[in-house]
PDB file of C-alpha atoms and ligand atoms in Angstrom:
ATOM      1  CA  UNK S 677     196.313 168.884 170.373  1.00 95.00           C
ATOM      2  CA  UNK S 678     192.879 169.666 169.931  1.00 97.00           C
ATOM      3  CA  UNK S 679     191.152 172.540 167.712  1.00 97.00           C
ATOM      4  CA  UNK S 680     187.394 173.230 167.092  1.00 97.00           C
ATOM      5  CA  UNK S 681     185.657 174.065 163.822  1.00 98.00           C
ATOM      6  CA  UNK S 682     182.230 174.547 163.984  1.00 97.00           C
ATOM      7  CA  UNK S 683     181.327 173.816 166.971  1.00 97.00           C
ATOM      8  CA  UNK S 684     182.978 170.319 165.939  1.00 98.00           C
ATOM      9  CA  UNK S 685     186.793 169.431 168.249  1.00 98.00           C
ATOM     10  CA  UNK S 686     189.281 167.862 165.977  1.00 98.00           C
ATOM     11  CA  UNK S 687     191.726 166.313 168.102  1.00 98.00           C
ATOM     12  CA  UNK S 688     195.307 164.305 167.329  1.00 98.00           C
ATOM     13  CA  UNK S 689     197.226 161.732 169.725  1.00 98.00           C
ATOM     14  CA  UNK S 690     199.167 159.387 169.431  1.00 98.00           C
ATOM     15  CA  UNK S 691     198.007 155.601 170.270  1.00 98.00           C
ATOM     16  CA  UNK S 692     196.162 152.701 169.200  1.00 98.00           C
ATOM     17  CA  UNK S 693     193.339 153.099 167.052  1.00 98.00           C
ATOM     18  CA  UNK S 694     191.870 149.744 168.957  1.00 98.00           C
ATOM     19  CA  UNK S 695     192.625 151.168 172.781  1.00 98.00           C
ATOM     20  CA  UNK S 696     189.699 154.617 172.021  1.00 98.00           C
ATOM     21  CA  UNK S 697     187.068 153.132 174.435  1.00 98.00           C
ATOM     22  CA  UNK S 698     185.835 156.866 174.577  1.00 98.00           C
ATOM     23  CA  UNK S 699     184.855 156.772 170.620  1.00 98.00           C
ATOM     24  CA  UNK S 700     181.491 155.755 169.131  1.00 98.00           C
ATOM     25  CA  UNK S 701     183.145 154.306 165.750  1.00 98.00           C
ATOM     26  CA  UNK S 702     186.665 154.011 165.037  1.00 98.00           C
ATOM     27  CA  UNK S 703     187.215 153.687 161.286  1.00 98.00           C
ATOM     28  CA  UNK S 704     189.741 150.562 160.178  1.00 98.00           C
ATOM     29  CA  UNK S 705     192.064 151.017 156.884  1.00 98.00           C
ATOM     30  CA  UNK S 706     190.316 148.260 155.272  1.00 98.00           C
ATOM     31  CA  UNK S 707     190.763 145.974 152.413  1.00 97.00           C
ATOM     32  CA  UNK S 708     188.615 145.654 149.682  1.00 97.00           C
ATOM     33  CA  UNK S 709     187.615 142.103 151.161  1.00 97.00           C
ATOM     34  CA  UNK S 710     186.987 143.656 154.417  1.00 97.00           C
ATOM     35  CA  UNK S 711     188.880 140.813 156.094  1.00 94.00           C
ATOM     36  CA  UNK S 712     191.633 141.011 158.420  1.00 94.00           C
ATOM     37  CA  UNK S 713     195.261 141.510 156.970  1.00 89.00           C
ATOM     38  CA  UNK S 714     198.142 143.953 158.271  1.00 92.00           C
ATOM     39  CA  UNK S 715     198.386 147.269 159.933  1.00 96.00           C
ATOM     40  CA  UNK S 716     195.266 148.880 161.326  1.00 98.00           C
ATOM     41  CA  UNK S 717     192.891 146.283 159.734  1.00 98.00           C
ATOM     42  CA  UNK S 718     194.633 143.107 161.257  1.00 97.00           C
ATOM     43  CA  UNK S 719     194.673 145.183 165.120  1.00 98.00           C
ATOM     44  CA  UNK S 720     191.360 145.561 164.248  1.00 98.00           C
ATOM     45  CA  UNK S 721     190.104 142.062 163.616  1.00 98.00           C
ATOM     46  CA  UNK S 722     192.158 140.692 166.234  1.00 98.00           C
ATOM     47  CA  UNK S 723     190.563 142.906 168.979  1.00 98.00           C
ATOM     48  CA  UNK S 724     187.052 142.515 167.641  1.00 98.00           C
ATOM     49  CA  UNK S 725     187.664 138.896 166.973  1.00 98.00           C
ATOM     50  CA  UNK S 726     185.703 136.195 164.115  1.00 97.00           C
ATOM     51  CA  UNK S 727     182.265 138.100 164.561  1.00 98.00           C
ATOM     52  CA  UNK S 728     183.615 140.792 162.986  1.00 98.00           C
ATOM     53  CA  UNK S 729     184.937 138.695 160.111  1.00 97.00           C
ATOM     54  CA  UNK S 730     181.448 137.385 159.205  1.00 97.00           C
ATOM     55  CA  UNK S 731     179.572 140.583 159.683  1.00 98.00           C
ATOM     56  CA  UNK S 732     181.809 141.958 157.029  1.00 98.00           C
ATOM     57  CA  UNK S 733     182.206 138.824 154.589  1.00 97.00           C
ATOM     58  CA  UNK S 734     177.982 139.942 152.699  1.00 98.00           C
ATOM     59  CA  UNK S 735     179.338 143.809 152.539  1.00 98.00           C
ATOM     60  CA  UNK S 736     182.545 142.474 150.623  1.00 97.00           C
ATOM     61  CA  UNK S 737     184.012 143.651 148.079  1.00 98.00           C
ATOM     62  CA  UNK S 738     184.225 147.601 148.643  1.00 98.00           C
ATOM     63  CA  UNK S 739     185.795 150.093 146.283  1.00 98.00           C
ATOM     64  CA  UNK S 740     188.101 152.789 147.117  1.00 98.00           C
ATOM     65  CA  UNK S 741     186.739 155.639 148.982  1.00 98.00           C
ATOM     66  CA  UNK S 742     183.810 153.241 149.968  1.00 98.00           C
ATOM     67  CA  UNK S 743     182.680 152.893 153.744  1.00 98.00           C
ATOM     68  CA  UNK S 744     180.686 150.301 155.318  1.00 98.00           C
ATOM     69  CA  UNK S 745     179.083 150.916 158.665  1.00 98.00           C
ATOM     70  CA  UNK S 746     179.782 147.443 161.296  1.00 98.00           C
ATOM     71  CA  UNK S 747     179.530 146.841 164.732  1.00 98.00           C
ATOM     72  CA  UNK S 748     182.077 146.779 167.202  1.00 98.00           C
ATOM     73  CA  UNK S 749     181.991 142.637 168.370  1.00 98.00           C
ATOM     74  CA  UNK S 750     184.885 142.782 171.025  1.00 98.00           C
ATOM     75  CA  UNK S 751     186.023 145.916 170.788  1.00 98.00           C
ATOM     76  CA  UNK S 752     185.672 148.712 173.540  1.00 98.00           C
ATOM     77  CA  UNK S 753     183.945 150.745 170.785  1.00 98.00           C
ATOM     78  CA  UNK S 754     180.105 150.229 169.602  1.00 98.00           C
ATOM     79  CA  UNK S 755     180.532 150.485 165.613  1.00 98.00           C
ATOM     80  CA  UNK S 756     183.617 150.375 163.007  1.00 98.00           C
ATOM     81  CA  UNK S 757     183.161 152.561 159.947  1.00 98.00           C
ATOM     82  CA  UNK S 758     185.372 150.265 157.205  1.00 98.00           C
ATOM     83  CA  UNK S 759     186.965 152.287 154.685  1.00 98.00           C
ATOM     84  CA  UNK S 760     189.173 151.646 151.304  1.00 98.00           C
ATOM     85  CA  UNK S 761     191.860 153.855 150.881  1.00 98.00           C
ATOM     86  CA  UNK S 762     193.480 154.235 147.735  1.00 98.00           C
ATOM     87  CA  UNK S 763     196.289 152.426 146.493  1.00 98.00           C
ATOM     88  CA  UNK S 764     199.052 155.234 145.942  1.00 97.00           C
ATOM     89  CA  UNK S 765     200.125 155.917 142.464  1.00 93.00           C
ATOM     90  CA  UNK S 766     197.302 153.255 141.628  1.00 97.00           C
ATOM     91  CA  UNK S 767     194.072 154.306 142.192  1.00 98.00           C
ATOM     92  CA  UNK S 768     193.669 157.693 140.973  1.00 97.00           C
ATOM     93  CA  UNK S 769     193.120 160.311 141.616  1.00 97.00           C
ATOM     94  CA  UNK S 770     194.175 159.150 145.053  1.00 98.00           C
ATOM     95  CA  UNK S 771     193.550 162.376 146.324  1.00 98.00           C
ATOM     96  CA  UNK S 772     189.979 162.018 145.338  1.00 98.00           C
ATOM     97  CA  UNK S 773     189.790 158.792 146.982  1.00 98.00           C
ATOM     98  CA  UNK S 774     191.472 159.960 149.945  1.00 98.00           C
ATOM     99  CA  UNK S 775     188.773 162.653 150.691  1.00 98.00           C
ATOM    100  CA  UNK S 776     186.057 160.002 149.857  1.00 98.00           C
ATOM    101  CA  UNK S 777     187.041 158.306 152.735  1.00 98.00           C
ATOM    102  CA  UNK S 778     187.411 160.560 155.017  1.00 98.00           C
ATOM    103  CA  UNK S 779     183.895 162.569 153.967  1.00 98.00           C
ATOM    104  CA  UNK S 780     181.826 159.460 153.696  1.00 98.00           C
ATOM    105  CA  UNK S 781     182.693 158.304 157.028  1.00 98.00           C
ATOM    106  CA  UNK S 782     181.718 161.019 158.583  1.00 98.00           C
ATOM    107  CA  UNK S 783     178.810 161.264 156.817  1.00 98.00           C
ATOM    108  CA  UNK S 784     177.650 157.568 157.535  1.00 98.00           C
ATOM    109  CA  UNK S 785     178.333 158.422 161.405  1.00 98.00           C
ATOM    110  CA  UNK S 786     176.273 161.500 161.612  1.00 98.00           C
ATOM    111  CA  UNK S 787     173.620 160.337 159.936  1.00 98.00           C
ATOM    112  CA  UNK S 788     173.722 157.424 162.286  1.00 98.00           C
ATOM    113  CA  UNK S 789     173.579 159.518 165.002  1.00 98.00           C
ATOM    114  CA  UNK S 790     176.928 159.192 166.507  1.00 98.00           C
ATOM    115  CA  UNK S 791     178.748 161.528 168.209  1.00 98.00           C
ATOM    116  CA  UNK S 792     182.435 160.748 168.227  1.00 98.00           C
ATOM    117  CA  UNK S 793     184.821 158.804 165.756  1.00 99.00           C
ATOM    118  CA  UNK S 794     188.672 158.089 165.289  1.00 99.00           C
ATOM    119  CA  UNK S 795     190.647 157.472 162.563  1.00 99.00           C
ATOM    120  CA  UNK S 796     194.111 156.146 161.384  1.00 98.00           C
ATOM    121  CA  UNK S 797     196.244 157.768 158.907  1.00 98.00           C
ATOM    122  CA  UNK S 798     194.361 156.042 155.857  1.00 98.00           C
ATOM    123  CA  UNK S 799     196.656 154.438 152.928  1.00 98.00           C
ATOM    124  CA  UNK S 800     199.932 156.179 155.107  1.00 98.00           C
ATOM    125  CA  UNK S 801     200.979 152.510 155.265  1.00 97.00           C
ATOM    126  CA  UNK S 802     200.750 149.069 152.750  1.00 96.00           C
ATOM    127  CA  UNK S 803     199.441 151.373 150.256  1.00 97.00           C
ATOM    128  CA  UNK S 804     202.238 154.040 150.079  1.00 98.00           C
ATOM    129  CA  UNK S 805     200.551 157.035 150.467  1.00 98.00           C
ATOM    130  CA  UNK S 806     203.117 159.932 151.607  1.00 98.00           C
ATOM    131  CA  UNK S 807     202.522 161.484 155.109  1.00 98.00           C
ATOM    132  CA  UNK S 808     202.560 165.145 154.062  1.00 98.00           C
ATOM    133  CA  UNK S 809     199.980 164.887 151.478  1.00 98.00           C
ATOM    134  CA  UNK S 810     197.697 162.374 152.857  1.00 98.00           C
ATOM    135  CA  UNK S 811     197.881 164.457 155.854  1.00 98.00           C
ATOM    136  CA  UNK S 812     196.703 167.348 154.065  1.00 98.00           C
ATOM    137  CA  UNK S 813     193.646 165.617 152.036  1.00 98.00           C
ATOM    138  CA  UNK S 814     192.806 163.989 155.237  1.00 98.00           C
ATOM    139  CA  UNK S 815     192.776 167.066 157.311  1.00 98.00           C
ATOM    140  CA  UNK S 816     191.451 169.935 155.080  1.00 98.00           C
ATOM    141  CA  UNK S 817     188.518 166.992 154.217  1.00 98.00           C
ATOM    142  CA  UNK S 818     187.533 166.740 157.671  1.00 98.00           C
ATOM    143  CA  UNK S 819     188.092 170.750 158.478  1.00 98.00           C
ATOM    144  CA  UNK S 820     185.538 171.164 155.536  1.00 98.00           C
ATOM    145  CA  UNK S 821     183.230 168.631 156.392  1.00 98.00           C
ATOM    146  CA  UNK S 822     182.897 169.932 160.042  1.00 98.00           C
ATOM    147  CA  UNK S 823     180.063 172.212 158.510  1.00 98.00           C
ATOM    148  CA  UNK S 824     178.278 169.696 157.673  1.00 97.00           C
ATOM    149  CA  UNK S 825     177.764 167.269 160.894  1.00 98.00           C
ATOM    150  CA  UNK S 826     174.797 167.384 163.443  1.00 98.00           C
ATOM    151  CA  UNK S 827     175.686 164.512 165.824  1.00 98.00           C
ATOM    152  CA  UNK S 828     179.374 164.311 165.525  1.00 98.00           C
ATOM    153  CA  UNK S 829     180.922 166.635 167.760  1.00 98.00           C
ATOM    154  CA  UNK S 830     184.267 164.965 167.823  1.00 98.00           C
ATOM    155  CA  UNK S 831     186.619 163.924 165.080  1.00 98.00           C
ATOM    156  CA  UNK S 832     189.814 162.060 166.803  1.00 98.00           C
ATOM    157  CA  UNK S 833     193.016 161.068 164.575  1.00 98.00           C
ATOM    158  CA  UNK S 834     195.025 158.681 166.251  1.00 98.00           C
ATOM    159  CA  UNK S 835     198.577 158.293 164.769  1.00 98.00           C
ATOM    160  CA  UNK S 836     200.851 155.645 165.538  1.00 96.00           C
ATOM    161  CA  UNK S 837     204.284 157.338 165.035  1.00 96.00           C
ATOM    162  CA  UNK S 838     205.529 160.684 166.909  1.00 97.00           C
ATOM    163  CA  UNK S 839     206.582 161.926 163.344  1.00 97.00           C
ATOM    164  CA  UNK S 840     202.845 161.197 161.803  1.00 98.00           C
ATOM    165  CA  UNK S 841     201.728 163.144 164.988  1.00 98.00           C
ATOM    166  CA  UNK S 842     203.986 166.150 164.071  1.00 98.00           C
ATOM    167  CA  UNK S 843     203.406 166.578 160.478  1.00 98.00           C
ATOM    168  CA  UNK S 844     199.396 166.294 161.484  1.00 98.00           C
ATOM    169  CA  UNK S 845     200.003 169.205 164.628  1.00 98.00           C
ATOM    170  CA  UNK S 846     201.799 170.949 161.711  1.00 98.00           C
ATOM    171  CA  UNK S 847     199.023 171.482 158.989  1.00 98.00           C
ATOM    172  CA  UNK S 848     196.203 171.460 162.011  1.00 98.00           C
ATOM    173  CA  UNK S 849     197.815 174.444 163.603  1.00 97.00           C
ATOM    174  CA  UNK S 850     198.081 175.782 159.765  1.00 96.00           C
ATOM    175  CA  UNK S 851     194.323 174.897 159.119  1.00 96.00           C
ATOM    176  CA  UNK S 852     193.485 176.483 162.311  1.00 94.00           C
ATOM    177  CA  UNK S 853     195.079 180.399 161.792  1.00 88.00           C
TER     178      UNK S 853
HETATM  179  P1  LIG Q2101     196.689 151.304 154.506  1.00 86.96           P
HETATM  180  O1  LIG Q2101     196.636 149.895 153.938  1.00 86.96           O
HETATM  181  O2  LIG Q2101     195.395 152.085 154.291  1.00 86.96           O
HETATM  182  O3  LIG Q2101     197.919 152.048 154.083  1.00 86.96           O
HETATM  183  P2  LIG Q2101     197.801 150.528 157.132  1.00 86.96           P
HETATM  184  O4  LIG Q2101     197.023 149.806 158.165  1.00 86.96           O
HETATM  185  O5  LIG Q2101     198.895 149.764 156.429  1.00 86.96           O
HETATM  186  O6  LIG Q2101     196.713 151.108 156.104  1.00 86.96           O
HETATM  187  O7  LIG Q2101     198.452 151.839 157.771  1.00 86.96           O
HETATM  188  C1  LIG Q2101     197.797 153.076 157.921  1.00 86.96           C
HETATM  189  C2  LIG Q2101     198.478 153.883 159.018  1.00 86.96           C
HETATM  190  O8  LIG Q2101     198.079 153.376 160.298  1.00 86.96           O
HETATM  191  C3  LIG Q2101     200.013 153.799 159.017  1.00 86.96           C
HETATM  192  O9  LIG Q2101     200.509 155.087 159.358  1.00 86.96           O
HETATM  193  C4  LIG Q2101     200.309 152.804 160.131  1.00 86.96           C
HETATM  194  O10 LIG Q2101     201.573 153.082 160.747  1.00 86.96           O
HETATM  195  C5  LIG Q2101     199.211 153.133 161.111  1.00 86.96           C
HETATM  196  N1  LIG Q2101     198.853 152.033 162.047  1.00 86.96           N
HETATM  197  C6  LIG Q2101     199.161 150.704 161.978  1.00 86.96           C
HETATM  198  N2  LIG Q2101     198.612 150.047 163.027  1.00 86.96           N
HETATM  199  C7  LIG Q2101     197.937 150.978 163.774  1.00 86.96           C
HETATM  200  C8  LIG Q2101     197.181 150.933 164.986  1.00 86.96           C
HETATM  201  N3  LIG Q2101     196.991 149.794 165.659  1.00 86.96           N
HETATM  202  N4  LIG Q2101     196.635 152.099 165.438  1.00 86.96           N
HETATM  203  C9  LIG Q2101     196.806 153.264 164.775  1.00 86.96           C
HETATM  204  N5  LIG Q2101     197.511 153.368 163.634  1.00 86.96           N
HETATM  205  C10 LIG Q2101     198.080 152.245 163.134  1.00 86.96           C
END
């Protein structure tokens, strides 16, 4: 499914947030140490392999809603935007957080001059954020920010699970009438 905003396409699929050799940045669901560990961050580091790693280690630690700005090493992609999520039920507000995220990455990317990015479903996973709202913060963030970007013309979500594709279709198609 794909929608525009401002001139901006949002577009959601399901897939691999490592297999987007289309995308300028993909963004990883960091840790705080920026090294690799489960989920999105751990397909991350293992398709970028050890440079990756040590171009992170000096930007280390991060705090949530923090994004750091990397290159790409092996990946198909050029740059990876890291991001902290919040901790559900932890770091609050995790809404707040959440938007951080999803705002500052986009922001580092257009000023950077890129053009496309693609993101997981931030915190959906180790740190227990629910689909439905994370889907909404994630989604009206981005919807909002689409005012705001020069370069970026496309914002991809790429969800691993059919159901995290249908509750984001859901509140898209929402966002979008
Ligand atoms: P967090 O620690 O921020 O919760 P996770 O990496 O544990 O991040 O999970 C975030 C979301 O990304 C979850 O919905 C998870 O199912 C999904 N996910 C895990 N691996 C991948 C992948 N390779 N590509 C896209 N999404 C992924």
């Amino acid at each position: 499914m794909r929608q525009a905003f401002n001139g901006v396409t949002i577009e959601l699929l399901r897939g691999d947030i490592t297999d987007q050799p289309d995308i300028d940045a993909i963004i990883n669901a960091a840790n705080a140490e920026l090294q690799i560990g489960g989920g999105v961050a751990g397909a991350i580091h293992r398709a970028a392999g050890p440079g990756l790693a040590e171009e992170c280690a000096p930007l280390a630690p991060i705090s949530p809603g923090e994004c750091v700005l990397t290159a790409g090493h092996e990946l198909p992609n050029p740059h990876v935007l890291h991001c902290l999520g919040p901790v559900y039920g932890v770091d609050e507000p995790s809404d707040t957080y959440l938007a951080d995220c999803y705002r500052n990455a986009l922001r580092i990317a257009d000023d950077a001059g890129l053009t496309s990015v693609a993101f997981p479903a931030i915190s959906t996973g180790a740190f227990g954020y629910p689909l439905e709202p994370a889907t909404e913060v994630a989604l009206t963030t981005i919807v909002h920010e689409t005012a705001n970007l020069t370069s970026v013309g496309l914002v991809r979500l790429v969800l691993f699970s059919p159901r995290d594709l249908e509750v984001h279709e859901q509140v898209l198609d929402r966002l979008a009438s």
